[in-house]
Amino acid sequence: LATFARCDAVLMPGDLVDRYGSSNENALRFLKIVPEIVPVFFSIGNHERKYRERDDFMTRLAESRVTLLDNESTDFYGVRLGGLSSTKATPDTAFLDRFEKEDGYRLLLCHHPEVYRDYVSGRAIDLTLCGHAHGGQMQFFGRGIYAPGQGLFPKMTHGLYDGGKMLLSRGMTNNVRAPVPRINNPCELILLNLVKEERTDGCETQETAVRRDG
């Protein structure tokens, strides 16, 4: 909680719950406690979408002080925060079309890095935060073994990609169906700093992501 308290906001691109787990007490505690300390913004991941208790969880989410970004965006002190929801089919590209035209620094929560690769990369979106890849589950010689959505030897497991426009987290848990361990692949909580960078072209000011602390 002390780490959250020194942040301006908590940004979660999905998978707060574990659809394979028998209990999600920690997720429910998070909904109750953390938004009382710091603003929390949340987009839907595949575990929320497939969760057997989805309706109850979504009700509790709505009753909490968490801001749900379900293919929508909001302003947070000049940063435009958007959330692209996980889906079985094509993501909501109409939302992406609207979002990339909005004013301000555009920061997107997008659970799947492969969705970023196929639908977000190349758009006028400044930074996208992703998860889902589990850090490649096992890391050997700097390379992951498997990631959902990417299969064996995934190209995107953790860190910055696409010239620094996508930041991919290893995640903070191990929500897989079978008891497969994480090896050389620690869980992580990313602390992201955004600073204002003065531009010389027209004296404009742009907010830029400059540092990732894992």
PDB file of C-alpha atoms in Angstrom:
ATOM      1  CA  LEU A   1       0.000   0.000   0.000  1.00  0.00           C
ATOM      2  CA  ALA A   2       2.900   2.344   0.656  1.00  0.00           C
ATOM      3  CA  THR A   3       4.017   1.965  -2.964  1.00  0.00           C
ATOM      4  CA  PHE A   4       0.542   2.840  -4.241  1.00  0.00           C
ATOM      5  CA  ALA A   5       0.325   5.845  -1.908  1.00  0.00           C
ATOM      6  CA  ARG A   6       3.308   7.551  -3.553  1.00  0.00           C
ATOM      7  CA  CYS A   7       1.812   7.219  -7.048  1.00  0.00           C
ATOM      8  CA  ASP A   8      -0.515   9.645  -8.835  1.00  0.00           C
ATOM      9  CA  ALA A   9      -2.594   6.769 -10.228  1.00  0.00           C
ATOM     10  CA  VAL A  10      -2.718   2.998 -10.616  1.00  0.00           C
ATOM     11  CA  LEU A  11      -3.191   1.805 -14.210  1.00  0.00           C
ATOM     12  CA  MET A  12      -4.337  -1.795 -14.703  1.00  0.00           C
ATOM     13  CA  PRO A  13      -4.727  -3.273 -18.220  1.00  0.00           C
ATOM     14  CA  GLY A  14      -6.851  -6.232 -17.125  1.00  0.00           C
ATOM     15  CA  ASP A  15      -6.626  -9.591 -15.355  1.00  0.00           C
ATOM     16  CA  LEU A  16      -7.191  -8.462 -11.797  1.00  0.00           C
ATOM     17  CA  VAL A  17      -9.091 -11.728 -11.227  1.00  0.00           C
ATOM     18  CA  ASP A  18      -7.881 -15.271 -11.875  1.00  0.00           C
ATOM     19  CA  ARG A  19     -10.643 -17.194 -13.639  1.00  0.00           C
ATOM     20  CA  TYR A  20      -8.968 -20.512 -12.724  1.00  0.00           C
ATOM     21  CA  GLY A  21      -8.775 -19.728  -9.011  1.00  0.00           C
ATOM     22  CA  SER A  22     -11.318 -20.889  -6.454  1.00  0.00           C
ATOM     23  CA  SER A  23     -11.230 -17.492  -4.737  1.00  0.00           C
ATOM     24  CA  ASN A  24     -10.473 -13.943  -5.766  1.00  0.00           C
ATOM     25  CA  GLU A  25     -10.464 -12.434  -2.300  1.00  0.00           C
ATOM     26  CA  ASN A  26      -7.338 -10.386  -2.990  1.00  0.00           C
ATOM     27  CA  ALA A  27      -8.913  -8.863  -6.098  1.00  0.00           C
ATOM     28  CA  LEU A  28     -11.993  -7.868  -4.111  1.00  0.00           C
ATOM     29  CA  ARG A  29      -9.812  -6.429  -1.337  1.00  0.00           C
ATOM     30  CA  PHE A  30      -7.960  -4.428  -3.974  1.00  0.00           C
ATOM     31  CA  LEU A  31     -11.251  -2.944  -5.229  1.00  0.00           C
ATOM     32  CA  LYS A  32     -12.177  -1.921  -1.701  1.00  0.00           C
ATOM     33  CA  ILE A  33      -8.868  -0.615  -0.350  1.00  0.00           C
ATOM     34  CA  VAL A  34      -6.609   0.772  -3.089  1.00  0.00           C
ATOM     35  CA  PRO A  35      -9.039   3.296  -4.676  1.00  0.00           C
ATOM     36  CA  GLU A  36      -9.342   4.905  -1.248  1.00  0.00           C
ATOM     37  CA  ILE A  37      -5.602   5.639  -1.407  1.00  0.00           C
ATOM     38  CA  VAL A  38      -5.014   6.558  -5.056  1.00  0.00           C
ATOM     39  CA  PRO A  39      -7.123   6.839  -8.251  1.00  0.00           C
ATOM     40  CA  VAL A  40      -7.353   3.491 -10.052  1.00  0.00           C
ATOM     41  CA  PHE A  41      -8.072   3.065 -13.774  1.00  0.00           C
ATOM     42  CA  PHE A  42      -8.900  -0.383 -15.102  1.00  0.00           C
ATOM     43  CA  SER A  43      -9.578  -2.019 -18.464  1.00  0.00           C
ATOM     44  CA  ILE A  44     -10.967  -5.507 -19.073  1.00  0.00           C
ATOM     45  CA  GLY A  45      -8.646  -8.477 -19.648  1.00  0.00           C
ATOM     46  CA  ASN A  46      -9.432 -11.967 -20.839  1.00  0.00           C
ATOM     47  CA  HIS A  47      -9.751 -13.307 -17.272  1.00  0.00           C
ATOM     48  CA  GLU A  48     -12.515 -10.813 -16.476  1.00  0.00           C
ATOM     49  CA  ARG A  49     -14.222 -11.575 -19.769  1.00  0.00           C
ATOM     50  CA  LYS A  50     -14.201 -15.357 -19.167  1.00  0.00           C
ATOM     51  CA  TYR A  51     -14.642 -15.334 -15.379  1.00  0.00           C
ATOM     52  CA  ARG A  52     -17.489 -17.612 -14.216  1.00  0.00           C
ATOM     53  CA  GLU A  53     -18.478 -15.009 -11.596  1.00  0.00           C
ATOM     54  CA  ARG A  54     -18.162 -12.157 -14.077  1.00  0.00           C
ATOM     55  CA  ASP A  55     -21.539 -10.546 -13.328  1.00  0.00           C
ATOM     56  CA  ASP A  56     -20.848 -10.421  -9.586  1.00  0.00           C
ATOM     57  CA  PHE A  57     -17.339  -9.068 -10.149  1.00  0.00           C
ATOM     58  CA  MET A  58     -18.557  -6.382 -12.556  1.00  0.00           C
ATOM     59  CA  THR A  59     -21.180  -5.341 -10.007  1.00  0.00           C
ATOM     60  CA  ARG A  60     -18.539  -5.011  -7.318  1.00  0.00           C
ATOM     61  CA  LEU A  61     -16.317  -3.124  -9.739  1.00  0.00           C
ATOM     62  CA  ALA A  62     -19.158  -0.685 -10.474  1.00  0.00           C
ATOM     63  CA  GLU A  63     -19.757  -0.214  -6.741  1.00  0.00           C
ATOM     64  CA  SER A  64     -16.087   0.558  -6.111  1.00  0.00           C
ATOM     65  CA  ARG A  65     -14.267   3.827  -6.771  1.00  0.00           C
ATOM     66  CA  VAL A  66     -12.279   2.266  -9.619  1.00  0.00           C
ATOM     67  CA  THR A  67     -12.714   3.986 -12.991  1.00  0.00           C
ATOM     68  CA  LEU A  68     -13.560   1.320 -15.565  1.00  0.00           C
ATOM     69  CA  LEU A  69     -12.435   2.188 -19.101  1.00  0.00           C
ATOM     70  CA  ASP A  70     -14.487  -0.179 -21.259  1.00  0.00           C
ATOM     71  CA  ASN A  71     -13.642   1.035 -24.771  1.00  0.00           C
ATOM     72  CA  GLU A  72     -13.758   4.599 -23.511  1.00  0.00           C
ATOM     73  CA  SER A  73     -11.434   7.299 -22.233  1.00  0.00           C
ATOM     74  CA  THR A  74     -11.179   9.983 -19.596  1.00  0.00           C
ATOM     75  CA  ASP A  75      -8.953  12.936 -18.767  1.00  0.00           C
ATOM     76  CA  PHE A  76      -6.542  12.728 -15.849  1.00  0.00           C
ATOM     77  CA  TYR A  77      -4.619  15.956 -15.277  1.00  0.00           C
ATOM     78  CA  GLY A  78      -4.032  16.486 -18.989  1.00  0.00           C
ATOM     79  CA  VAL A  79      -3.268  12.840 -19.764  1.00  0.00           C
ATOM     80  CA  ARG A  80      -5.928  11.169 -21.876  1.00  0.00           C
ATOM     81  CA  LEU A  81      -6.395   7.649 -20.480  1.00  0.00           C
ATOM     82  CA  GLY A  82      -8.119   5.049 -22.641  1.00  0.00           C
ATOM     83  CA  GLY A  83      -9.040   1.416 -22.095  1.00  0.00           C
ATOM     84  CA  LEU A  84      -9.392  -1.133 -24.896  1.00  0.00           C
ATOM     85  CA  SER A  85     -11.401  -4.120 -23.658  1.00  0.00           C
ATOM     86  CA  SER A  86     -10.381  -7.728 -24.274  1.00  0.00           C
ATOM     87  CA  THR A  87     -12.575  -9.495 -26.824  1.00  0.00           C
ATOM     88  CA  LYS A  88     -12.722 -12.829 -28.634  1.00  0.00           C
ATOM     89  CA  ALA A  89     -13.060 -11.060 -31.967  1.00  0.00           C
ATOM     90  CA  THR A  90     -11.752  -7.828 -33.467  1.00  0.00           C
ATOM     91  CA  PRO A  91     -11.249  -5.129 -30.826  1.00  0.00           C
ATOM     92  CA  ASP A  92     -13.275  -1.935 -30.935  1.00  0.00           C
ATOM     93  CA  THR A  93     -11.389  -0.124 -33.703  1.00  0.00           C
ATOM     94  CA  ALA A  94     -14.032   2.629 -33.756  1.00  0.00           C
ATOM     95  CA  PHE A  95     -12.969   3.509 -30.213  1.00  0.00           C
ATOM     96  CA  LEU A  96      -9.312   3.531 -31.306  1.00  0.00           C
ATOM     97  CA  ASP A  97     -10.215   5.824 -34.208  1.00  0.00           C
ATOM     98  CA  ARG A  98     -11.804   8.272 -31.773  1.00  0.00           C
ATOM     99  CA  PHE A  99      -9.132   7.939 -29.116  1.00  0.00           C
ATOM    100  CA  GLU A 100      -6.156   8.753 -31.337  1.00  0.00           C
ATOM    101  CA  LYS A 101      -7.820  12.041 -32.328  1.00  0.00           C
ATOM    102  CA  GLU A 102      -8.386  13.226 -28.761  1.00  0.00           C
ATOM    103  CA  ASP A 103      -6.348  16.087 -27.358  1.00  0.00           C
ATOM    104  CA  GLY A 104      -3.532  15.554 -24.879  1.00  0.00           C
ATOM    105  CA  TYR A 105      -1.003  12.823 -24.207  1.00  0.00           C
ATOM    106  CA  ARG A 106      -2.810   9.604 -25.168  1.00  0.00           C
ATOM    107  CA  LEU A 107      -2.094   6.625 -22.905  1.00  0.00           C
ATOM    108  CA  LEU A 108      -3.917   3.373 -23.661  1.00  0.00           C
ATOM    109  CA  LEU A 109      -4.556   0.315 -21.487  1.00  0.00           C
ATOM    110  CA  CYS A 110      -4.613  -2.733 -23.786  1.00  0.00           C
ATOM    111  CA  HIS A 111      -4.316  -6.151 -22.164  1.00  0.00           C
ATOM    112  CA  HIS A 112      -2.983  -8.105 -25.166  1.00  0.00           C
ATOM    113  CA  PRO A 113       0.389  -7.183 -26.715  1.00  0.00           C
ATOM    114  CA  GLU A 114      -0.597  -9.037 -29.889  1.00  0.00           C
ATOM    115  CA  VAL A 115      -3.656  -6.771 -30.149  1.00  0.00           C
ATOM    116  CA  TYR A 116      -1.340  -3.796 -29.794  1.00  0.00           C
ATOM    117  CA  ARG A 117       0.828  -5.218 -32.585  1.00  0.00           C
ATOM    118  CA  ASP A 118      -2.096  -5.819 -34.950  1.00  0.00           C
ATOM    119  CA  TYR A 119      -4.459  -2.922 -34.182  1.00  0.00           C
ATOM    120  CA  VAL A 120      -2.736  -0.163 -32.186  1.00  0.00           C
ATOM    121  CA  SER A 121       0.830   0.115 -33.493  1.00  0.00           C
ATOM    122  CA  GLY A 122       1.211   2.941 -35.981  1.00  0.00           C
ATOM    123  CA  ARG A 123      -1.666   4.967 -34.552  1.00  0.00           C
ATOM    124  CA  ALA A 124      -1.281   8.390 -32.968  1.00  0.00           C
ATOM    125  CA  ILE A 125      -1.254   6.922 -29.460  1.00  0.00           C
ATOM    126  CA  ASP A 126       1.718   7.965 -27.341  1.00  0.00           C
ATOM    127  CA  LEU A 127       2.041   5.009 -24.979  1.00  0.00           C
ATOM    128  CA  THR A 128       0.233   1.687 -24.510  1.00  0.00           C
ATOM    129  CA  LEU A 129       0.439  -0.476 -21.380  1.00  0.00           C
ATOM    130  CA  CYS A 130      -0.027  -4.248 -21.864  1.00  0.00           C
ATOM    131  CA  GLY A 131       0.123  -7.496 -19.895  1.00  0.00           C
ATOM    132  CA  HIS A 132      -1.112 -11.025 -20.723  1.00  0.00           C
ATOM    133  CA  ALA A 133       2.240 -12.522 -21.798  1.00  0.00           C
ATOM    134  CA  HIS A 134       3.265 -13.694 -18.279  1.00  0.00           C
ATOM    135  CA  GLY A 135       6.827 -12.617 -19.097  1.00  0.00           C
ATOM    136  CA  GLY A 136       7.139 -15.655 -21.355  1.00  0.00           C
ATOM    137  CA  GLN A 137       6.451 -17.871 -18.292  1.00  0.00           C
ATOM    138  CA  MET A 138      10.057 -19.157 -18.286  1.00  0.00           C
ATOM    139  CA  GLN A 139      13.035 -17.074 -19.385  1.00  0.00           C
ATOM    140  CA  PHE A 140      16.250 -18.624 -20.664  1.00  0.00           C
ATOM    141  CA  PHE A 141      19.058 -16.526 -22.121  1.00  0.00           C
ATOM    142  CA  GLY A 142      16.722 -13.525 -22.158  1.00  0.00           C
ATOM    143  CA  ARG A 143      14.020 -15.284 -24.163  1.00  0.00           C
ATOM    144  CA  GLY A 144      10.583 -16.429 -23.064  1.00  0.00           C
ATOM    145  CA  ILE A 145       9.317 -19.945 -23.693  1.00  0.00           C
ATOM    146  CA  TYR A 146       5.575 -19.408 -24.101  1.00  0.00           C
ATOM    147  CA  ALA A 147       2.995 -16.624 -23.989  1.00  0.00           C
ATOM    148  CA  PRO A 148      -0.781 -16.887 -24.477  1.00  0.00           C
ATOM    149  CA  GLY A 149      -1.751 -15.345 -27.777  1.00  0.00           C
ATOM    150  CA  GLN A 150       1.789 -15.690 -29.121  1.00  0.00           C
ATOM    151  CA  GLY A 151       2.599 -19.351 -28.577  1.00  0.00           C
ATOM    152  CA  LEU A 152       6.112 -20.786 -28.296  1.00  0.00           C
ATOM    153  CA  PHE A 153       9.113 -18.449 -28.168  1.00  0.00           C
ATOM    154  CA  PRO A 154       7.077 -15.229 -28.132  1.00  0.00           C
ATOM    155  CA  LYS A 155       8.631 -12.053 -29.448  1.00  0.00           C
ATOM    156  CA  MET A 156       6.965  -9.842 -26.818  1.00  0.00           C
ATOM    157  CA  THR A 157       7.341 -10.852 -23.171  1.00  0.00           C
ATOM    158  CA  HIS A 158       8.312  -7.807 -21.076  1.00  0.00           C
ATOM    159  CA  GLY A 159       9.766  -4.334 -21.346  1.00  0.00           C
ATOM    160  CA  LEU A 160       9.543  -1.621 -23.991  1.00  0.00           C
ATOM    161  CA  TYR A 161       8.706  -2.317 -27.641  1.00  0.00           C
ATOM    162  CA  ASP A 162       7.914  -0.416 -30.829  1.00  0.00           C
ATOM    163  CA  GLY A 163      10.358   2.389 -30.155  1.00  0.00           C
ATOM    164  CA  GLY A 164       9.149   2.813 -26.588  1.00  0.00           C
ATOM    165  CA  LYS A 165       5.464   3.156 -27.508  1.00  0.00           C
ATOM    166  CA  MET A 166       4.385  -0.092 -25.830  1.00  0.00           C
ATOM    167  CA  LEU A 167       5.311  -1.122 -22.280  1.00  0.00           C
ATOM    168  CA  LEU A 168       4.663  -4.767 -21.427  1.00  0.00           C
ATOM    169  CA  SER A 169       4.521  -6.003 -17.829  1.00  0.00           C
ATOM    170  CA  ARG A 170       5.468  -9.492 -16.645  1.00  0.00           C
ATOM    171  CA  GLY A 171       2.479  -9.295 -14.297  1.00  0.00           C
ATOM    172  CA  MET A 172       2.158  -9.843 -10.575  1.00  0.00           C
ATOM    173  CA  THR A 173       0.791 -13.373 -10.413  1.00  0.00           C
ATOM    174  CA  ASN A 174       0.814 -16.739 -12.169  1.00  0.00           C
ATOM    175  CA  ASN A 175      -2.768 -17.210 -13.345  1.00  0.00           C
ATOM    176  CA  VAL A 176      -2.409 -20.250 -15.593  1.00  0.00           C
ATOM    177  CA  ARG A 177      -4.614 -23.346 -15.714  1.00  0.00           C
ATOM    178  CA  ALA A 178      -1.871 -25.920 -15.050  1.00  0.00           C
ATOM    179  CA  PRO A 179       0.670 -25.530 -12.203  1.00  0.00           C
ATOM    180  CA  VAL A 180       3.434 -24.254 -14.495  1.00  0.00           C
ATOM    181  CA  PRO A 181       6.126 -22.367 -12.569  1.00  0.00           C
ATOM    182  CA  ARG A 182       7.740 -19.065 -13.475  1.00  0.00           C
ATOM    183  CA  ILE A 183      11.492 -19.580 -13.971  1.00  0.00           C
ATOM    184  CA  ASN A 184      13.975 -16.689 -14.285  1.00  0.00           C
ATOM    185  CA  ASN A 185      10.859 -14.569 -14.609  1.00  0.00           C
ATOM    186  CA  PRO A 186       9.992 -12.652 -11.446  1.00  0.00           C
ATOM    187  CA  CYS A 187       6.660 -10.922 -11.004  1.00  0.00           C
ATOM    188  CA  GLU A 188       6.861  -7.150 -11.262  1.00  0.00           C
ATOM    189  CA  LEU A 189       5.095  -3.932 -10.387  1.00  0.00           C
ATOM    190  CA  ILE A 190       6.107  -1.206 -12.835  1.00  0.00           C
ATOM    191  CA  LEU A 191       6.522   2.376 -11.630  1.00  0.00           C
ATOM    192  CA  LEU A 192       6.140   4.632 -14.656  1.00  0.00           C
ATOM    193  CA  ASN A 193       7.288   8.247 -14.684  1.00  0.00           C
ATOM    194  CA  LEU A 194       5.954  10.771 -17.198  1.00  0.00           C
ATOM    195  CA  VAL A 195       7.693  14.127 -17.569  1.00  0.00           C
ATOM    196  CA  LYS A 196       7.040  17.149 -19.736  1.00  0.00           C
ATOM    197  CA  GLU A 197       9.523  17.628 -22.525  1.00  0.00           C
ATOM    198  CA  GLU A 198       9.895  21.019 -24.165  1.00  0.00           C
ATOM    199  CA  ARG A 199       9.833  20.805 -27.952  1.00  0.00           C
ATOM    200  CA  THR A 200      11.511  23.309 -30.250  1.00  0.00           C
ATOM    201  CA  ASP A 201       9.035  22.811 -33.115  1.00  0.00           C
ATOM    202  CA  GLY A 202       6.496  25.532 -32.535  1.00  0.00           C
ATOM    203  CA  CYS A 203       7.304  25.774 -28.811  1.00  0.00           C
ATOM    204  CA  GLU A 204       4.882  22.984 -28.066  1.00  0.00           C
ATOM    205  CA  THR A 205       4.994  20.907 -24.892  1.00  0.00           C
ATOM    206  CA  GLN A 206       4.659  17.146 -25.022  1.00  0.00           C
ATOM    207  CA  GLU A 207       4.438  14.674 -22.157  1.00  0.00           C
ATOM    208  CA  THR A 208       6.812  11.762 -22.622  1.00  0.00           C
ATOM    209  CA  ALA A 209       7.384   8.470 -20.816  1.00  0.00           C
ATOM    210  CA  VAL A 210      10.998   8.494 -19.729  1.00  0.00           C
ATOM    211  CA  ARG A 211      11.617   5.832 -17.128  1.00  0.00           C
ATOM    212  CA  ARG A 212      10.414   2.388 -16.100  1.00  0.00           C
ATOM    213  CA  ASP A 213      11.218   1.135 -12.602  1.00  0.00           C
ATOM    214  CA  GLY A 214      10.430  -2.565 -12.125  1.00  0.00           C
TER     215      GLY A 214
END
